[in-house]
Short mmCIF file of C-alpha atoms and ligand atoms in Angstrom, two decimals:
data_model
loop_
_atom_site.label_atom_id
_atom_site.label_comp_id
_atom_site.label_asym_id
_atom_site.label_seq_id
_atom_site.Cartn_x
_atom_site.Cartn_y
_atom_site.Cartn_z
CA UNK A 23 14.46 -21.10 18.90
CA UNK A 24 12.15 -23.96 17.96
CA UNK A 25 11.55 -23.65 14.22
CA UNK A 26 13.77 -22.32 11.41
CA UNK A 27 12.47 -21.86 7.85
CA UNK A 28 14.40 -20.87 4.73
CA UNK A 29 12.87 -20.66 1.23
CA UNK A 30 9.62 -22.21 2.55
CA UNK A 31 11.38 -25.34 3.90
CA UNK A 32 12.47 -26.15 7.46
CA UNK A 33 16.26 -26.13 7.84
CA UNK A 34 18.63 -26.78 10.75
CA UNK A 35 21.01 -23.86 10.26
CA UNK A 36 21.52 -20.52 8.50
CA UNK A 37 24.54 -18.37 7.65
CA UNK A 38 25.38 -14.71 7.15
CA UNK A 39 23.26 -13.07 4.41
CA UNK A 40 20.40 -15.59 4.66
CA UNK A 41 16.81 -14.40 5.05
CA UNK A 42 15.01 -16.81 7.36
CA UNK A 43 11.78 -17.12 9.26
CA UNK A 44 11.81 -18.44 12.79
CA UNK A 45 9.58 -19.19 15.73
CA UNK A 46 10.71 -18.68 19.34
CA UNK A 47 9.22 -20.34 22.40
CA UNK A 48 8.72 -16.86 23.92
CA UNK A 49 8.92 -13.44 22.21
CA UNK A 50 8.43 -9.75 23.05
CA UNK A 51 7.91 -8.96 19.34
CA UNK A 52 4.39 -7.81 18.38
CA UNK A 53 3.08 -9.51 15.22
CA UNK A 54 1.20 -7.24 12.81
CA UNK A 55 -2.48 -7.17 13.69
CA UNK A 56 -5.44 -4.83 13.91
CA UNK A 57 -3.71 -2.17 11.81
CA UNK A 58 -0.68 -1.99 14.12
CA UNK A 59 2.56 -2.79 12.30
CA UNK A 60 4.97 -5.46 13.58
CA UNK A 61 7.89 -4.66 15.88
CA UNK A 62 11.36 -4.59 14.39
CA UNK A 63 14.59 -5.19 16.29
CA UNK A 64 17.38 -7.66 16.88
CA UNK A 65 17.88 -11.31 17.91
CA UNK A 66 21.39 -12.26 19.00
CA UNK A 67 23.75 -14.36 21.06
CA UNK A 68 27.56 -14.53 21.14
CA UNK A 69 27.65 -16.42 17.79
CA UNK A 70 25.01 -14.71 15.69
CA UNK A 71 23.22 -11.42 15.07
CA UNK A 72 19.84 -11.23 13.27
CA UNK A 73 17.87 -8.16 12.17
CA UNK A 74 14.12 -8.70 12.59
CA UNK A 75 12.33 -6.98 9.68
CA UNK A 76 8.77 -8.32 10.06
CA UNK A 77 6.64 -10.44 12.38
CA UNK A 78 3.42 -12.13 11.29
CA UNK A 79 1.00 -14.56 12.95
CA UNK A 80 1.62 -18.13 11.73
CA UNK A 81 -1.58 -20.11 11.04
CA UNK A 82 -1.29 -21.84 14.44
CA UNK A 83 -1.06 -18.44 16.20
CA UNK A 84 2.70 -18.43 16.86
CA UNK A 85 4.75 -15.35 15.94
CA UNK A 86 6.74 -15.90 12.76
CA UNK A 87 9.79 -13.59 12.74
CA UNK A 88 11.32 -12.68 9.37
CA UNK A 89 15.05 -12.04 9.89
CA UNK A 90 18.23 -11.38 7.99
CA UNK A 91 21.37 -13.04 9.39
CA UNK A 92 23.70 -10.04 9.79
CA UNK A 93 26.69 -12.00 11.06
CA UNK A 94 27.63 -15.43 12.35
CA UNK A 95 26.01 -18.82 12.18
CA UNK A 96 22.58 -19.85 13.45
CA UNK A 97 21.57 -23.41 14.34
CA UNK A 98 18.22 -24.85 15.35
CA UNK A 99 17.86 -24.93 19.15
CA UNK A 100 20.08 -21.85 19.69
CA UNK A 101 19.08 -19.51 22.52
CA UNK A 102 18.63 -15.92 21.37
CA UNK A 103 18.29 -12.63 23.21
CA UNK A 104 15.38 -10.61 21.82
CA UNK A 105 15.59 -6.82 21.68
CA UNK A 106 12.80 -4.86 20.01
CA UNK A 107 13.42 -1.37 18.61
CA UNK A 108 12.12 0.46 21.69
CA UNK A 109 12.01 3.92 20.12
CA UNK A 110 9.89 2.64 17.24
CA UNK A 111 7.60 0.70 19.61
CA UNK A 112 7.01 3.80 21.78
CA UNK A 113 6.10 5.82 18.69
CA UNK A 114 3.75 3.01 17.55
CA UNK A 115 2.07 2.96 20.99
CA UNK A 116 1.49 6.73 20.86
CA UNK A 117 -0.06 6.47 17.41
CA UNK A 118 -2.24 3.52 18.43
CA UNK A 119 -3.63 5.31 21.50
CA UNK A 120 -4.18 8.36 19.25
CA UNK A 121 -6.42 6.30 16.92
CA UNK A 122 -8.63 5.42 19.92
CA UNK A 123 -8.92 9.09 20.96
CA UNK A 124 -9.53 10.06 17.34
CA UNK A 125 -12.27 7.41 16.97
CA UNK A 126 -14.16 8.87 19.96
CA UNK A 127 -13.53 12.50 18.90
CA UNK A 128 -14.98 11.70 15.44
CA UNK A 129 -18.10 10.24 17.10
CA UNK A 130 -18.38 13.33 19.35
CA UNK A 131 -18.13 15.81 16.47
CA UNK A 132 -19.67 14.01 13.47
CA UNK A 133 -22.13 11.69 15.23
CA UNK A 134 -22.41 8.18 16.65
CA UNK A 135 -22.83 6.72 13.12
CA UNK A 136 -19.05 7.00 12.66
CA UNK A 137 -17.43 3.57 12.68
CA UNK A 138 -13.83 2.58 12.20
CA UNK A 139 -13.40 1.10 8.72
CA UNK A 140 -9.68 0.34 8.97
CA UNK A 141 -6.48 1.70 10.40
CA UNK A 142 -2.73 1.70 9.93
CA UNK A 143 -0.58 2.36 12.96
CA UNK A 144 3.15 2.70 12.31
CA UNK A 145 6.02 4.44 14.12
CA UNK A 146 6.09 7.44 11.78
CA UNK A 147 2.37 8.04 11.23
CA UNK A 148 -1.19 6.84 11.68
CA UNK A 149 -4.07 6.42 9.28
CA UNK A 150 -7.70 6.03 10.30
CA UNK A 151 -10.54 5.14 7.91
CA UNK A 152 -14.13 5.69 9.01
CA UNK A 153 -17.68 5.56 7.72
CA UNK A 154 -19.27 8.96 7.11
CA UNK A 155 -21.37 10.31 4.27
CA UNK A 156 -20.66 13.83 3.15
CA UNK A 157 -17.72 16.13 3.65
CA UNK A 158 -15.98 16.91 6.92
CA UNK A 159 -15.68 20.69 7.21
CA UNK A 160 -12.50 22.52 8.20
CA UNK A 161 -14.28 23.64 11.36
CA UNK A 162 -15.16 20.04 12.29
CA UNK A 163 -11.58 18.93 11.64
CA UNK A 164 -10.31 21.71 13.94
CA UNK A 165 -12.74 20.57 16.65
CA UNK A 166 -11.65 16.92 16.29
CA UNK A 167 -7.98 17.89 16.49
CA UNK A 168 -8.62 20.11 19.52
CA UNK A 169 -10.51 17.35 21.39
CA UNK A 170 -7.70 14.80 20.88
CA UNK A 171 -5.15 17.33 22.18
CA UNK A 172 -7.38 18.15 25.18
CA UNK A 173 -7.46 14.45 26.04
CA UNK A 174 -3.64 14.46 25.89
CA UNK A 175 -3.45 17.47 28.25
CA UNK A 176 -5.94 15.82 30.63
CA UNK A 177 -3.30 13.07 31.20
CA UNK A 178 -5.79 10.21 31.10
CA UNK A 179 -4.45 6.85 32.35
CA UNK A 180 -4.64 4.14 29.68
CA UNK A 181 -5.56 0.75 31.12
CA UNK A 182 -5.97 -2.72 29.67
CA UNK A 183 -8.37 -5.29 31.19
CA UNK A 184 -9.56 -8.70 30.11
CA UNK A 185 -13.23 -9.35 30.81
CA UNK A 186 -16.23 -11.32 29.55
CA UNK A 187 -17.65 -9.78 26.37
CA UNK A 188 -21.05 -9.11 28.02
CA UNK A 189 -19.35 -7.02 30.70
CA UNK A 190 -17.42 -5.06 28.00
CA UNK A 191 -20.67 -4.39 26.16
CA UNK A 192 -22.24 -3.07 29.38
CA UNK A 193 -19.32 -0.62 29.68
CA UNK A 194 -20.17 0.60 26.17
CA UNK A 195 -16.87 -0.58 24.69
CA UNK A 196 -16.46 0.21 21.00
CA UNK A 197 -16.14 -2.94 18.91
CA UNK A 198 -15.25 -3.25 15.24
CA UNK A 199 -18.26 -3.90 13.04
CA UNK A 200 -18.12 -7.39 11.52
CA UNK A 201 -15.23 -8.51 13.74
CA UNK A 202 -15.61 -11.83 15.59
CA UNK A 203 -14.73 -11.69 19.29
CA UNK A 204 -14.19 -14.54 21.78
CA UNK A 205 -16.02 -14.92 25.11
CA UNK A 206 -13.23 -13.03 26.92
CA UNK A 207 -12.09 -9.77 25.36
CA UNK A 208 -9.32 -7.24 25.96
CA UNK A 209 -10.66 -3.78 26.78
CA UNK A 210 -8.44 -0.71 26.40
CA UNK A 211 -9.64 2.45 28.16
CA UNK A 212 -8.30 5.99 28.12
CA UNK A 213 -9.78 7.44 31.30
CA UNK A 214 -13.53 7.13 30.83
CA UNK A 215 -13.31 8.96 27.49
CA UNK A 216 -12.48 6.02 25.20
CA UNK A 217 -13.31 2.36 25.79
CA UNK A 218 -12.46 -0.05 22.95
CA UNK A 219 -11.97 -3.75 22.37
CA UNK A 220 -8.36 -3.96 21.19
CA UNK A 221 -5.39 -6.34 21.20
CA UNK A 222 -2.75 -3.73 20.41
CA UNK A 223 0.00 -1.83 22.27
CA UNK A 224 -0.69 1.44 24.06
CA UNK A 225 0.95 4.13 26.17
CA UNK A 226 0.28 4.14 29.93
CA UNK A 227 -1.02 7.72 29.91
CA UNK A 228 -2.36 9.94 27.12
CA UNK A 229 0.14 12.65 28.14
CA UNK A 230 2.86 10.53 26.49
CA UNK A 231 1.43 11.46 23.07
CA UNK A 232 2.70 15.01 23.66
CA UNK A 233 1.01 16.46 20.62
CA UNK A 234 -1.47 15.41 17.92
CA UNK A 235 -1.80 16.99 14.49
CA UNK A 236 -3.97 16.14 11.51
CA UNK A 237 -2.11 15.89 8.20
CA UNK A 238 -4.97 15.18 5.78
CA UNK A 239 -8.62 14.19 5.47
CA UNK A 240 -10.19 12.88 2.28
CA UNK A 241 -12.86 10.61 0.83
CA UNK A 242 -11.56 7.20 -0.27
CA UNK A 243 -14.81 5.57 -1.41
CA UNK A 244 -18.57 5.76 -1.08
CA UNK A 245 -19.25 6.76 2.52
CA UNK A 246 -15.68 6.13 3.66
CA UNK A 247 -13.19 8.80 4.64
CA UNK A 248 -9.53 8.73 5.67
CA UNK A 249 -7.60 10.78 8.19
CA UNK A 250 -3.81 10.83 8.40
CA UNK A 251 -2.22 12.24 11.53
CA UNK A 252 0.97 12.43 13.60
CA UNK A 253 1.80 12.40 17.29
CA UNK A 254 4.75 13.30 19.51
CA UNK A 255 8.05 14.14 17.87
CA UNK A 256 6.69 13.65 14.31
CA UNK A 257 3.83 16.08 15.04
CA UNK A 258 6.26 18.66 16.43
CA UNK A 259 8.58 18.30 13.43
CA UNK A 260 5.71 18.82 11.01
CA UNK A 261 4.29 21.87 12.79
CA UNK A 262 7.76 23.32 13.12
CA UNK A 263 8.40 22.79 9.39
CA UNK A 264 5.18 24.70 8.62
CA UNK A 265 6.30 27.49 10.97
CA UNK A 266 9.73 27.73 9.33
CA UNK A 267 8.10 27.74 5.89
CA UNK A 268 5.80 30.61 6.89
CA UNK A 269 8.83 32.46 8.28
CA UNK A 270 10.78 31.96 5.04
CA UNK A 271 7.85 33.21 2.96
CA UNK A 272 7.40 36.20 5.27
CA UNK A 273 11.12 37.04 5.06
CA UNK A 274 11.06 36.95 1.26
CA UNK A 275 8.03 39.29 1.35
CA UNK A 276 9.76 41.49 3.96
CA UNK A 277 7.05 41.16 6.63
CA UNK A 278 6.51 39.16 9.84
CA UNK A 279 4.49 35.90 9.58
CA UNK A 280 1.53 37.68 11.27
CA UNK A 281 1.46 40.23 8.47
CA UNK A 282 1.40 37.60 5.69
CA UNK A 283 -2.37 37.60 4.94
CA UNK A 284 -2.43 41.40 4.63
CA UNK A 285 0.73 41.40 2.50
CA UNK A 286 -0.63 38.75 0.12
CA UNK A 287 -3.95 40.62 -0.25
CA UNK A 288 -1.91 43.72 -1.12
CA UNK A 289 0.17 41.84 -3.69
CA UNK A 290 -2.92 40.38 -5.34
CA UNK A 291 -4.44 43.86 -5.63
CA UNK A 292 -1.15 45.12 -7.06
CA UNK A 293 -1.19 42.36 -9.70
CA UNK A 294 -4.76 43.29 -10.69
CA UNK A 295 -3.78 46.96 -11.01
CA UNK A 296 -0.71 46.13 -13.08
CA UNK A 297 -2.74 43.87 -15.37
CA UNK A 298 -5.19 46.72 -15.99
CA UNK A 299 -2.33 49.12 -16.63
CA UNK A 300 -0.69 46.61 -18.96
CA UNK A 301 -3.87 46.17 -21.01
CA UNK A 302 -4.23 49.96 -21.32
CA UNK A 303 -0.58 50.29 -22.42
CA UNK A 304 -0.90 47.44 -24.93
CA UNK A 305 -3.93 49.12 -26.45
CA UNK A 306 -2.05 52.41 -26.70
CA UNK A 307 0.92 50.65 -28.22
CA UNK A 308 -1.40 48.86 -30.64
CA UNK A 309 -2.91 52.07 -31.93
CA UNK A 310 0.54 53.68 -32.23
CA UNK A 311 1.68 50.63 -34.19
CA UNK A 312 -1.43 50.84 -36.39
CA UNK A 313 -0.46 54.43 -37.20
CA UNK A 314 2.98 53.24 -38.34
CA UNK A 315 1.47 50.44 -40.39
CA UNK A 316 -0.86 52.88 -42.13
CA UNK A 317 2.25 54.59 -43.48
CA UNK A 318 3.63 51.30 -44.78
CA UNK A 319 0.72 50.76 -47.21
CA UNK A 320 1.89 49.98 -50.74
CA UNK A 321 0.06 49.66 -54.04
CA UNK A 322 -0.16 46.97 -56.64
CA UNK A 323 -1.97 48.58 -59.54
CA UNK A 324 -4.93 50.28 -57.93
CA UNK A 325 -5.06 47.89 -54.94
CA UNK A 326 -3.57 49.16 -51.65
CA UNK A 327 -2.08 46.54 -49.35
CA UNK A 328 -0.15 46.20 -46.11
CA UNK A 329 2.03 43.12 -45.45
CA UNK A 330 4.01 43.45 -42.22
CA UNK A 331 5.46 41.45 -39.34
CA UNK A 332 4.78 42.74 -35.80
CA UNK A 333 6.71 41.66 -32.72
CA UNK A 334 5.23 40.33 -29.47
CA UNK A 335 1.53 40.39 -30.18
CA UNK A 336 -0.92 37.51 -30.05
CA UNK A 337 -3.59 36.45 -32.53
CA UNK A 338 -6.30 38.61 -30.89
CA UNK A 339 -4.15 41.73 -31.06
CA UNK A 340 -3.31 40.98 -34.71
CA UNK A 341 -7.02 40.75 -35.54
CA UNK A 342 -7.74 44.01 -33.70
CA UNK A 343 -4.97 45.77 -35.64
CA UNK A 344 -6.17 44.38 -38.98
CA UNK A 345 -9.71 45.61 -38.18
CA UNK A 346 -8.34 49.02 -37.23
CA UNK A 347 -6.40 49.34 -40.49
CA UNK A 348 -9.43 48.33 -42.57
CA UNK A 349 -11.56 50.96 -40.83
CA UNK A 350 -8.97 53.68 -41.27
CA UNK A 351 -7.91 53.00 -44.84
CA UNK A 352 -11.39 52.05 -46.17
CA UNK A 353 -9.90 50.20 -49.18
CA UNK A 354 -7.04 47.84 -48.36
CA UNK A 355 -5.80 44.27 -48.14
CA UNK A 356 -4.05 43.69 -44.81
CA UNK A 357 -1.78 40.72 -44.03
CA UNK A 358 -0.12 40.78 -40.60
CA UNK A 359 2.21 38.22 -39.08
CA UNK A 360 3.74 37.66 -35.65
CA UNK A 361 5.96 34.98 -34.17
CA UNK A 362 5.18 33.54 -30.75
CA UNK A 363 7.00 30.52 -29.19
CA UNK A 364 8.40 29.46 -32.58
CA UNK A 365 4.96 29.52 -34.21
CA UNK A 366 3.78 32.02 -36.82
CA UNK A 367 0.36 33.70 -36.59
CA UNK A 368 -1.15 35.22 -39.74
CA UNK A 369 -4.19 37.44 -40.05
CA UNK A 370 -5.60 38.68 -43.37
CA UNK A 371 -8.31 41.27 -43.81
CA UNK A 372 -10.02 42.63 -46.96
CA UNK A 373 -12.28 45.70 -47.10
CA UNK A 374 -15.78 45.44 -48.63
CA UNK A 375 -14.98 47.18 -51.91
CA UNK A 376 -12.12 44.77 -52.61
CA UNK A 377 -14.25 41.74 -51.68
CA UNK A 378 -16.62 42.92 -54.40
CA UNK A 379 -13.68 42.90 -56.80
CA UNK A 380 -13.20 39.23 -55.88
CA UNK A 381 -10.46 39.30 -53.22
CA UNK A 382 -10.87 36.76 -50.41
CA UNK A 383 -9.02 37.00 -47.07
CA UNK A 384 -9.39 33.25 -46.47
CA UNK A 385 -7.68 32.40 -49.74
CA UNK A 386 -4.90 34.96 -49.22
CA UNK A 387 -4.07 33.73 -45.71
CA UNK A 388 -4.06 30.12 -46.87
CA UNK A 389 -1.44 30.84 -49.57
CA UNK A 390 0.70 32.94 -47.25
CA UNK A 391 0.65 30.37 -44.41
CA UNK A 392 1.57 27.60 -46.85
CA UNK A 393 4.93 29.33 -47.45
CA UNK A 394 5.63 29.00 -43.69
CA UNK A 395 4.62 25.34 -43.69
CA UNK A 396 1.17 25.93 -42.23
CA UNK A 397 -2.48 26.36 -43.12
CA UNK A 398 -5.71 28.11 -42.28
CA UNK A 399 -8.54 30.09 -43.81
CA UNK A 400 -11.73 31.93 -43.06
CA UNK A 401 -14.23 34.45 -44.32
CA UNK A 402 -13.69 36.81 -47.30
CA UNK A 403 -13.30 39.83 -44.96
CA UNK A 404 -11.19 38.30 -42.16
CA UNK A 405 -9.21 35.09 -41.83
CA UNK A 406 -6.38 33.62 -39.77
CA UNK A 407 -3.77 30.92 -40.12
CA UNK A 408 -0.73 29.44 -38.46
CA UNK A 409 2.72 28.49 -39.70
CA UNK A 410 5.63 26.43 -38.36
CA UNK A 411 8.65 28.10 -40.03
CA UNK A 412 9.30 31.56 -38.53
CA UNK A 413 12.37 31.99 -40.76
CA UNK A 414 10.09 32.16 -43.82
CA UNK A 415 7.80 34.94 -42.55
CA UNK A 416 9.54 37.58 -44.68
CA UNK A 417 9.17 35.44 -47.86
CA UNK A 418 5.52 34.87 -47.06
CA UNK A 419 4.81 38.59 -46.63
CA UNK A 420 6.80 39.45 -49.79
CA UNK A 421 4.51 37.07 -51.69
CA UNK A 422 1.40 39.14 -50.91
CA UNK A 423 2.03 41.55 -53.81
CA UNK A 424 2.21 38.66 -56.30
CA UNK A 425 -0.84 37.04 -54.78
CA UNK A 426 -2.87 40.18 -55.40
CA UNK A 427 -2.09 39.82 -59.12
CA UNK A 428 -3.00 36.14 -59.16
CA UNK A 429 -6.47 34.94 -59.82
CA UNK A 430 -5.97 32.39 -57.05
CA UNK A 431 -6.95 34.73 -54.28
CA UNK A 432 -9.84 36.33 -56.11
ZN1 ZN B 518 -6.77 -0.40 19.04
#
């Protein structure tokens, strides 16, 4: 180890619990670059054990390892054994090679205008941003996914070669738009399907990817779209989870997964039928209830009135019932109330003859709702209001008789 940094200052030693940055004369750790995340792993000798959490390029090009001292004592000049997390690196390599196959598959399906606009290659997933105006259809996504999997099944060897940039261009290697390249470049090829300039880590053969599955595709800005995808074990786990989910849904609907679409269509039709039936029953119930209400009409002097509370009906049903009662009784003042979710609905209706005598539904409903801590109003023949104190509904309805005597509602 040749350089040791702690809290932005060079130091000559570090102890357990310290977070340090260090530079080694040689390292197998990949420093984050080109969308590929850094390797993680361990540095150790008989005196010290360090967990490597990140690796970045220092300004002079050396790899700067960020580490936590897990145990022991570290001194400048110590020799350390480097061990990257191999399982994570293999997963990263699969995902990186997948982005190259995906890049070419996107060009094949959507057109040669597609250019990589960014990427993120980690052990657990990959993300690929690309330039494309307009939507990508489900059919196109299926094609893209199928092509990448075909290239996996074709077991294409993945090779890396350094060559002069002119030679790479002649091969048709895909370069990143706006990226500056040196005279000699690194060319990564998957068979003769994908040829890209790239400094990252790859599998030796596309077969190692095992499986490729798209997770999502969306627009992330003007003319830029993003694909998220999985390979290998992560892809299998995701597809298997979807399979198990479909199985669980099918079991709860008492069919096999194959029968799900038919079963769901059937259920949706059943819901429609039940809704129709429910509406018909509610209407029947409403007219039966109206019949009962007709009987409850009382008189104050020569003015007939109905003031009743009705359970489980909404404002529209209340209005329909008030209209019904007006039509049937010809000369009546109707005040109906219902309670829904702790709120009181009021509807008041006045027949024409009583409007001529000066009664006003809007004024009646306003007074009644005020008793329940609410307000409202409306036309002389029909008005509605709301209240906040359901416990006072009875008092409010009892007040209707007095209100009829008062000039206030005339
Ligand atoms: Zn690459």
